[in-house]
């Protein structure tokens, strides 16, 4: 597998960057996770927009245009002969001195890794996932905005560790107000009396590309959608719950904090949206 780093392609074992890179030293950088299905890259422009917006928010200038980066991503997929792939784009602040000051760095590094995707185990898509609310709250938007997809994912990793400790694969994270925010790598949706509900962006969440696609699909299919502040009570009493993310796609959740959600099986709205989503990823480029 070839990896792109700032203008050149390297074999996986040779794909390396400096230990002085602030991406490593401080998590100073941004990234994206993107999928391609049958050679079609799903919503590449939206992923690139989010990447460049994240970079802008941390005053990082990506040293190429969105068009140039899109071309590099396509070239990397082609070189690796991948049609169904996970694409990881990373932009680091670059190598610098051992201080925080981003001005004392040079040459942001642009990295494109393409590989096969590791989804949740297939039986969980059939039977549903169990999640648990963790004590680690999602980053306060005024500390590190969850809208920025930064290389500093410790907030999510701390939550993930708690979930693993509790025997679950994903954690439900609340925000500083105690409202439902999102999971460590996925957005959350509920279905209550036929209405699809998901936390609004100001709950302090990442604006998921899959989240936006699901909202669009539901609206087009005549399913009412609301972006509402949600509590754990809403999760426990929902008829259906599912998570969305580039890697996870749409995965049903059937238990949260020991409470069975709905019938305890993936529900009809979740199944319908999964169908529509798979049709979409195969159609769209
Ligand atoms: N929330 C967080 C914290 C994430 O890391 C991700 C994965 N990128 C998501 C939500 C889902 O976003 P997307 O659908 O764009 O992958």
mmCIF file of C-alpha atoms and ligand atoms in Angstrom:
data_model
loop_
_atom_site.group_PDB
_atom_site.id
_atom_site.type_symbol
_atom_site.label_atom_id
_atom_site.label_comp_id
_atom_site.label_asym_id
_atom_site.label_seq_id
_atom_site.Cartn_x
_atom_site.Cartn_y
_atom_site.Cartn_z
ATOM 1 C CA UNK A 1 0.000 0.000 0.000
ATOM 2 C CA UNK A 2 1.392 3.409 -1.005
ATOM 3 C CA UNK A 3 0.996 6.411 1.268
ATOM 4 C CA UNK A 4 1.099 9.996 0.036
ATOM 5 C CA UNK A 5 3.117 12.477 2.082
ATOM 6 C CA UNK A 6 3.520 16.045 0.840
ATOM 7 C CA UNK A 7 4.171 15.461 -2.835
ATOM 8 C CA UNK A 8 5.549 11.905 -2.859
ATOM 9 C CA UNK A 9 4.306 8.350 -2.531
ATOM 10 C CA UNK A 10 6.007 5.980 -0.065
ATOM 11 C CA UNK A 11 5.647 2.295 0.767
ATOM 12 C CA UNK A 12 3.685 1.845 3.982
ATOM 13 C CA UNK A 13 6.834 0.936 5.962
ATOM 14 C CA UNK A 14 8.668 4.016 4.686
ATOM 15 C CA UNK A 15 5.820 6.476 5.241
ATOM 16 C CA UNK A 16 7.209 8.592 8.075
ATOM 17 C CA UNK A 17 7.204 12.160 9.334
ATOM 18 C CA UNK A 18 9.423 14.082 11.740
ATOM 19 C CA UNK A 19 9.231 13.480 15.507
ATOM 20 C CA UNK A 20 9.354 17.290 15.751
ATOM 21 C CA UNK A 21 6.059 17.609 13.900
ATOM 22 C CA UNK A 22 3.560 19.420 16.102
ATOM 23 C CA UNK A 23 0.929 16.988 14.892
ATOM 24 C CA UNK A 24 2.770 14.386 16.974
ATOM 25 C CA UNK A 25 4.017 16.647 19.757
ATOM 26 C CA UNK A 26 0.705 18.428 20.424
ATOM 27 C CA UNK A 27 -2.011 16.912 18.270
ATOM 28 C CA UNK A 28 -1.776 20.131 16.290
ATOM 29 C CA UNK A 29 -3.423 19.328 12.984
ATOM 30 C CA UNK A 30 -6.656 18.213 11.364
ATOM 31 C CA UNK A 31 -7.954 15.126 9.608
ATOM 32 C CA UNK A 32 -10.772 13.504 7.682
ATOM 33 C CA UNK A 33 -12.099 9.990 7.282
ATOM 34 C CA UNK A 34 -13.681 9.392 3.880
ATOM 35 C CA UNK A 35 -15.102 6.320 2.115
ATOM 36 C CA UNK A 36 -15.161 5.143 -1.430
ATOM 37 C CA UNK A 37 -17.781 2.646 -2.556
ATOM 38 C CA UNK A 38 -17.209 0.807 -5.840
ATOM 39 C CA UNK A 39 -14.706 3.488 -6.852
ATOM 40 C CA UNK A 40 -17.073 6.370 -6.005
ATOM 41 C CA UNK A 41 -15.832 8.658 -3.259
ATOM 42 C CA UNK A 42 -18.783 9.530 -1.019
ATOM 43 C CA UNK A 43 -19.305 13.294 -0.659
ATOM 44 C CA UNK A 44 -15.655 14.172 -1.192
ATOM 45 C CA UNK A 45 -16.404 17.888 -1.589
ATOM 46 C CA UNK A 46 -18.171 17.992 1.790
ATOM 47 C CA UNK A 47 -15.290 16.189 3.491
ATOM 48 C CA UNK A 48 -12.784 18.581 1.909
ATOM 49 C CA UNK A 49 -14.869 21.580 2.951
ATOM 50 C CA UNK A 50 -14.929 20.295 6.548
ATOM 51 C CA UNK A 51 -11.163 19.659 6.451
ATOM 52 C CA UNK A 52 -10.403 23.160 5.181
ATOM 53 C CA UNK A 53 -12.857 24.661 7.688
ATOM 54 C CA UNK A 54 -11.197 22.727 10.541
ATOM 55 C CA UNK A 55 -7.792 23.969 9.320
ATOM 56 C CA UNK A 56 -9.092 27.539 9.136
ATOM 57 C CA UNK A 57 -10.379 27.324 12.706
ATOM 58 C CA UNK A 58 -6.880 26.442 13.947
ATOM 59 C CA UNK A 59 -5.178 28.917 11.588
ATOM 60 C CA UNK A 60 -3.477 26.174 9.624
ATOM 61 C CA UNK A 61 -2.971 26.883 5.937
ATOM 62 C CA UNK A 62 -3.168 23.683 3.905
ATOM 63 C CA UNK A 63 -0.472 24.045 1.239
ATOM 64 C CA UNK A 64 -2.642 22.942 -1.667
ATOM 65 C CA UNK A 65 -6.079 23.710 -3.051
ATOM 66 C CA UNK A 66 -9.117 21.518 -2.463
ATOM 67 C CA UNK A 67 -8.982 20.532 -6.141
ATOM 68 C CA UNK A 68 -5.320 19.498 -5.861
ATOM 69 C CA UNK A 69 -6.022 17.469 -2.731
ATOM 70 C CA UNK A 70 -9.015 15.803 -4.412
ATOM 71 C CA UNK A 71 -6.731 14.798 -7.290
ATOM 72 C CA UNK A 72 -4.132 13.365 -4.865
ATOM 73 C CA UNK A 73 -6.835 11.318 -3.094
ATOM 74 C CA UNK A 74 -8.006 9.854 -6.410
ATOM 75 C CA UNK A 75 -4.428 9.147 -7.437
ATOM 76 C CA UNK A 76 -3.700 7.349 -4.132
ATOM 77 C CA UNK A 77 -6.782 5.123 -4.528
ATOM 78 C CA UNK A 78 -5.814 4.309 -8.090
ATOM 79 C CA UNK A 79 -2.197 3.526 -7.215
ATOM 80 C CA UNK A 80 -3.390 1.129 -4.511
ATOM 81 C CA UNK A 81 -6.040 -0.418 -6.761
ATOM 82 C CA UNK A 82 -8.774 0.280 -4.219
ATOM 83 C CA UNK A 83 -12.467 0.620 -5.068
ATOM 84 C CA UNK A 84 -14.009 0.094 -1.620
ATOM 85 C CA UNK A 85 -11.753 1.941 0.736
ATOM 86 C CA UNK A 86 -11.360 4.063 3.805
ATOM 87 C CA UNK A 87 -9.379 7.209 3.094
ATOM 88 C CA UNK A 88 -7.600 9.028 5.898
ATOM 89 C CA UNK A 89 -6.422 12.549 5.110
ATOM 90 C CA UNK A 90 -4.182 14.149 7.735
ATOM 91 C CA UNK A 91 -2.720 17.651 7.734
ATOM 92 C CA UNK A 92 -0.178 18.347 10.461
ATOM 93 C CA UNK A 93 1.175 21.709 11.582
ATOM 94 C CA UNK A 94 4.641 20.580 10.483
ATOM 95 C CA UNK A 95 8.018 20.196 12.198
ATOM 96 C CA UNK A 96 9.120 22.929 14.570
ATOM 97 C CA UNK A 97 10.738 23.712 17.878
ATOM 98 C CA UNK A 98 9.746 22.021 21.140
ATOM 99 C CA UNK A 99 7.394 24.855 22.077
ATOM 100 C CA UNK A 100 3.698 25.285 21.367
ATOM 101 C CA UNK A 101 4.090 28.305 19.106
ATOM 102 C CA UNK A 102 2.762 27.308 15.679
ATOM 103 C CA UNK A 103 4.752 30.179 14.126
ATOM 104 C CA UNK A 104 7.908 28.234 14.954
ATOM 105 C CA UNK A 105 6.961 25.414 12.625
ATOM 106 C CA UNK A 106 7.340 25.084 8.904
ATOM 107 C CA UNK A 107 5.885 22.966 6.144
ATOM 108 C CA UNK A 108 2.525 21.511 7.175
ATOM 109 C CA UNK A 109 2.507 17.873 6.068
ATOM 110 C CA UNK A 110 -0.345 16.536 3.951
ATOM 111 C CA UNK A 111 -0.823 12.784 4.316
ATOM 112 C CA UNK A 112 -3.227 10.495 2.447
ATOM 113 C CA UNK A 113 -3.599 6.904 3.628
ATOM 114 C CA UNK A 114 -5.984 4.527 1.864
ATOM 115 C CA UNK A 115 -6.841 1.118 3.205
ATOM 116 C CA UNK A 116 -9.605 -1.405 3.664
ATOM 117 C CA UNK A 117 -12.247 -0.495 6.152
ATOM 118 C CA UNK A 118 -12.853 -2.061 9.540
ATOM 119 C CA UNK A 119 -16.559 -1.770 10.309
ATOM 120 C CA UNK A 120 -18.184 -3.035 13.477
ATOM 121 C CA UNK A 121 -18.625 -6.847 13.449
ATOM 122 C CA UNK A 122 -21.401 -7.760 10.942
ATOM 123 C CA UNK A 123 -23.659 -9.321 13.615
ATOM 124 C CA UNK A 124 -23.963 -5.932 15.306
ATOM 125 C CA UNK A 125 -25.532 -4.468 12.141
ATOM 126 C CA UNK A 126 -28.048 -7.339 12.309
ATOM 127 C CA UNK A 127 -28.723 -7.353 16.043
ATOM 128 C CA UNK A 128 -27.765 -3.874 17.190
ATOM 129 C CA UNK A 129 -25.106 -2.401 19.412
ATOM 130 C CA UNK A 130 -25.103 -1.745 23.141
ATOM 131 C CA UNK A 131 -23.750 1.608 24.292
ATOM 132 C CA UNK A 132 -23.128 3.219 27.649
ATOM 133 C CA UNK A 133 -23.155 6.828 28.843
ATOM 134 C CA UNK A 134 -19.703 7.759 30.111
ATOM 135 C CA UNK A 135 -18.596 10.301 32.691
ATOM 136 C CA UNK A 136 -16.196 12.056 30.291
ATOM 137 C CA UNK A 137 -18.225 14.886 28.763
ATOM 138 C CA UNK A 138 -17.677 16.038 25.180
ATOM 139 C CA UNK A 139 -15.261 18.955 24.887
ATOM 140 C CA UNK A 140 -16.848 22.277 25.804
ATOM 141 C CA UNK A 141 -17.251 24.182 22.514
ATOM 142 C CA UNK A 142 -15.412 27.135 24.031
ATOM 143 C CA UNK A 143 -12.460 24.926 24.963
ATOM 144 C CA UNK A 144 -11.968 22.847 21.823
ATOM 145 C CA UNK A 145 -14.896 22.997 19.448
ATOM 146 C CA UNK A 146 -16.152 19.546 18.455
ATOM 147 C CA UNK A 147 -16.803 21.121 15.037
ATOM 148 C CA UNK A 148 -13.030 20.959 14.466
ATOM 149 C CA UNK A 149 -11.906 17.496 13.419
ATOM 150 C CA UNK A 150 -8.503 17.925 15.019
ATOM 151 C CA UNK A 151 -5.691 15.454 15.621
ATOM 152 C CA UNK A 152 -6.375 15.885 19.333
ATOM 153 C CA UNK A 153 -8.883 13.092 19.950
ATOM 154 C CA UNK A 154 -8.073 12.405 23.612
ATOM 155 C CA UNK A 155 -11.519 13.584 24.698
ATOM 156 C CA UNK A 156 -13.057 10.842 22.556
ATOM 157 C CA UNK A 157 -10.398 8.289 23.490
ATOM 158 C CA UNK A 158 -11.006 8.831 27.226
ATOM 159 C CA UNK A 159 -14.704 8.212 26.599
ATOM 160 C CA UNK A 160 -13.917 5.134 24.497
ATOM 161 C CA UNK A 161 -11.755 3.731 27.306
ATOM 162 C CA UNK A 162 -14.675 4.080 29.709
ATOM 163 C CA UNK A 163 -16.975 2.304 27.267
ATOM 164 C CA UNK A 164 -14.503 -0.553 26.825
ATOM 165 C CA UNK A 165 -14.181 -0.811 30.610
ATOM 166 C CA UNK A 166 -17.968 -1.183 30.730
ATOM 167 C CA UNK A 167 -17.892 -3.892 28.036
ATOM 168 C CA UNK A 168 -19.285 -1.696 25.243
ATOM 169 C CA UNK A 169 -17.799 -0.740 21.882
ATOM 170 C CA UNK A 170 -19.148 2.814 21.788
ATOM 171 C CA UNK A 171 -19.784 5.527 24.391
ATOM 172 C CA UNK A 172 -22.614 8.020 24.598
ATOM 173 C CA UNK A 173 -21.109 11.392 25.452
ATOM 174 C CA UNK A 174 -23.110 14.210 27.044
ATOM 175 C CA UNK A 175 -22.243 17.881 26.692
ATOM 176 C CA UNK A 176 -21.418 20.374 29.454
ATOM 177 C CA UNK A 177 -25.170 20.946 29.962
ATOM 178 C CA UNK A 178 -25.836 17.235 30.461
ATOM 179 C CA UNK A 179 -27.549 16.897 27.084
ATOM 180 C CA UNK A 180 -26.877 14.111 24.628
ATOM 181 C CA UNK A 181 -24.036 15.155 22.320
ATOM 182 C CA UNK A 182 -22.624 12.292 20.249
ATOM 183 C CA UNK A 183 -20.596 9.115 20.479
ATOM 184 C CA UNK A 184 -16.796 8.926 20.292
ATOM 185 C CA UNK A 185 -16.711 8.537 16.524
ATOM 186 C CA UNK A 186 -20.357 8.657 15.483
ATOM 187 C CA UNK A 187 -23.415 10.914 15.627
ATOM 188 C CA UNK A 188 -26.581 9.669 17.331
ATOM 189 C CA UNK A 189 -30.185 9.529 16.118
ATOM 190 C CA UNK A 190 -33.440 8.525 17.829
ATOM 191 C CA UNK A 191 -36.814 7.623 16.396
ATOM 192 C CA UNK A 192 -39.717 8.637 18.620
ATOM 193 C CA UNK A 193 -43.306 8.135 17.441
ATOM 194 C CA UNK A 194 -42.200 8.234 13.819
ATOM 195 C CA UNK A 195 -40.040 11.353 14.143
ATOM 196 C CA UNK A 196 -36.300 11.232 13.602
ATOM 197 C CA UNK A 197 -34.458 13.237 16.252
ATOM 198 C CA UNK A 198 -30.802 14.161 16.545
ATOM 199 C CA UNK A 199 -28.896 16.715 18.643
ATOM 200 C CA UNK A 200 -28.382 20.101 16.961
ATOM 201 C CA UNK A 201 -24.877 21.324 16.090
ATOM 202 C CA UNK A 202 -24.933 23.692 19.068
ATOM 203 C CA UNK A 203 -25.092 20.676 21.390
ATOM 204 C CA UNK A 204 -21.324 20.626 20.677
ATOM 205 C CA UNK A 205 -20.911 17.877 18.100
ATOM 206 C CA UNK A 206 -19.084 17.175 14.883
ATOM 207 C CA UNK A 207 -21.233 17.976 11.864
ATOM 208 C CA UNK A 208 -21.142 14.442 10.486
ATOM 209 C CA UNK A 209 -21.258 13.990 6.730
ATOM 210 C CA UNK A 210 -23.235 10.764 7.291
ATOM 211 C CA UNK A 211 -25.510 12.647 9.723
ATOM 212 C CA UNK A 212 -26.298 15.221 7.041
ATOM 213 C CA UNK A 213 -26.903 12.517 4.432
ATOM 214 C CA UNK A 214 -29.310 10.689 6.776
ATOM 215 C CA UNK A 215 -31.234 13.892 7.522
ATOM 216 C CA UNK A 216 -31.572 14.530 3.770
ATOM 217 C CA UNK A 217 -32.659 10.953 3.046
ATOM 218 C CA UNK A 218 -35.248 10.981 5.820
ATOM 219 C CA UNK A 219 -36.749 14.283 4.666
ATOM 220 C CA UNK A 220 -36.894 13.046 1.083
ATOM 221 C CA UNK A 221 -38.631 9.879 2.293
ATOM 222 C CA UNK A 222 -41.285 11.849 4.197
ATOM 223 C CA UNK A 223 -39.905 11.058 7.666
ATOM 224 C CA UNK A 224 -40.199 14.135 9.929
ATOM 225 C CA UNK A 225 -36.801 15.249 11.260
ATOM 226 C CA UNK A 226 -36.065 17.413 14.290
ATOM 227 C CA UNK A 227 -32.751 18.702 15.572
ATOM 228 C CA UNK A 228 -33.544 18.856 19.268
ATOM 229 C CA UNK A 229 -31.729 19.047 22.570
ATOM 230 C CA UNK A 230 -31.987 15.454 23.818
ATOM 231 C CA UNK A 231 -31.580 13.878 27.236
ATOM 232 C CA UNK A 232 -30.695 10.359 28.273
ATOM 233 C CA UNK A 233 -34.391 9.938 29.097
ATOM 234 C CA UNK A 234 -35.148 10.494 25.397
ATOM 235 C CA UNK A 235 -32.653 7.773 24.502
ATOM 236 C CA UNK A 236 -34.074 5.268 27.015
ATOM 237 C CA UNK A 237 -37.658 5.864 25.884
ATOM 238 C CA UNK A 238 -37.043 6.085 22.118
ATOM 239 C CA UNK A 239 -38.571 3.531 19.766
ATOM 240 C CA UNK A 240 -35.311 3.231 17.837
ATOM 241 C CA UNK A 241 -31.764 4.494 18.085
ATOM 242 C CA UNK A 242 -28.863 4.353 15.654
ATOM 243 C CA UNK A 243 -25.421 5.854 15.133
ATOM 244 C CA UNK A 244 -23.978 7.325 11.945
ATOM 245 C CA UNK A 245 -20.392 7.750 10.833
ATOM 246 C CA UNK A 246 -18.171 7.317 7.819
ATOM 247 C CA UNK A 247 -16.618 4.137 9.208
ATOM 248 C CA UNK A 248 -19.749 2.814 10.956
ATOM 249 C CA UNK A 249 -22.272 3.865 8.251
ATOM 250 C CA UNK A 250 -25.634 3.401 10.031
ATOM 251 C CA UNK A 251 -25.553 1.029 13.001
ATOM 252 C CA UNK A 252 -28.593 0.228 15.149
ATOM 253 C CA UNK A 253 -28.362 0.666 18.931
ATOM 254 C CA UNK A 254 -30.605 -1.596 20.990
ATOM 255 C CA UNK A 255 -29.422 -0.967 24.531
ATOM 256 C CA UNK A 256 -28.140 2.056 26.426
ATOM 257 C CA UNK A 257 -27.044 1.979 30.074
ATOM 258 C CA UNK A 258 -28.746 -1.399 30.466
ATOM 259 C CA UNK A 259 -32.113 -0.095 29.156
ATOM 260 C CA UNK A 260 -33.510 -1.940 26.164
ATOM 261 C CA UNK A 261 -34.435 0.570 23.435
ATOM 262 C CA UNK A 262 -37.785 -0.080 21.727
ATOM 263 C CA UNK A 263 -38.241 -3.768 20.951
ATOM 264 C CA UNK A 264 -34.548 -4.478 21.497
ATOM 265 C CA UNK A 265 -34.160 -5.161 17.768
ATOM 266 C CA UNK A 266 -33.184 -2.840 14.888
ATOM 267 C CA UNK A 267 -36.402 -0.981 13.993
ATOM 268 C CA UNK A 268 -38.122 -0.307 10.661
ATOM 269 C CA UNK A 269 -37.003 3.327 10.306
ATOM 270 C CA UNK A 270 -33.368 2.366 10.942
ATOM 271 C CA UNK A 271 -33.634 -0.452 8.400
ATOM 272 C CA UNK A 272 -35.269 1.825 5.826
ATOM 273 C CA UNK A 273 -32.605 4.504 6.247
ATOM 274 C CA UNK A 274 -29.868 1.889 5.897
ATOM 275 C CA UNK A 275 -31.400 0.788 2.583
ATOM 276 C CA UNK A 276 -31.646 4.364 1.353
ATOM 277 C CA UNK A 277 -28.097 5.088 2.490
ATOM 278 C CA UNK A 278 -26.627 2.123 0.600
ATOM 279 C CA UNK A 279 -28.534 3.136 -2.510
ATOM 280 C CA UNK A 280 -27.162 6.676 -2.124
ATOM 281 C CA UNK A 281 -23.506 5.709 -1.715
ATOM 282 C CA UNK A 282 -23.684 3.578 -4.831
ATOM 283 C CA UNK A 283 -25.359 6.283 -6.903
ATOM 284 C CA UNK A 284 -23.583 9.427 -5.833
ATOM 285 C CA UNK A 285 -20.181 10.718 -6.762
HETATM 286 N N1 LIG B 1 -18.568 12.487 15.636
HETATM 287 C C1 LIG B 1 -17.252 12.309 15.794
HETATM 288 C C2 LIG B 1 -16.614 12.766 17.058
HETATM 289 C C3 LIG B 1 -16.495 11.703 14.775
HETATM 290 O O1 LIG B 1 -15.185 11.524 14.932
HETATM 291 C C4 LIG B 1 -17.140 11.259 13.601
HETATM 292 C C5 LIG B 1 -16.353 10.550 12.532
HETATM 293 N N2 LIG B 1 -15.721 11.430 11.675
HETATM 294 C C6 LIG B 1 -18.524 11.476 13.471
HETATM 295 C C7 LIG B 1 -19.199 12.091 14.512
HETATM 296 C C8 LIG B 1 -19.254 11.089 12.239
HETATM 297 O O2 LIG B 1 -18.941 11.966 11.194
HETATM 298 P P1 LIG B 1 -18.923 11.485 9.667
HETATM 299 O O3 LIG B 1 -20.303 11.001 9.370
HETATM 300 O O4 LIG B 1 -18.562 12.697 8.902
HETATM 301 O O5 LIG B 1 -17.910 10.408 9.575
#
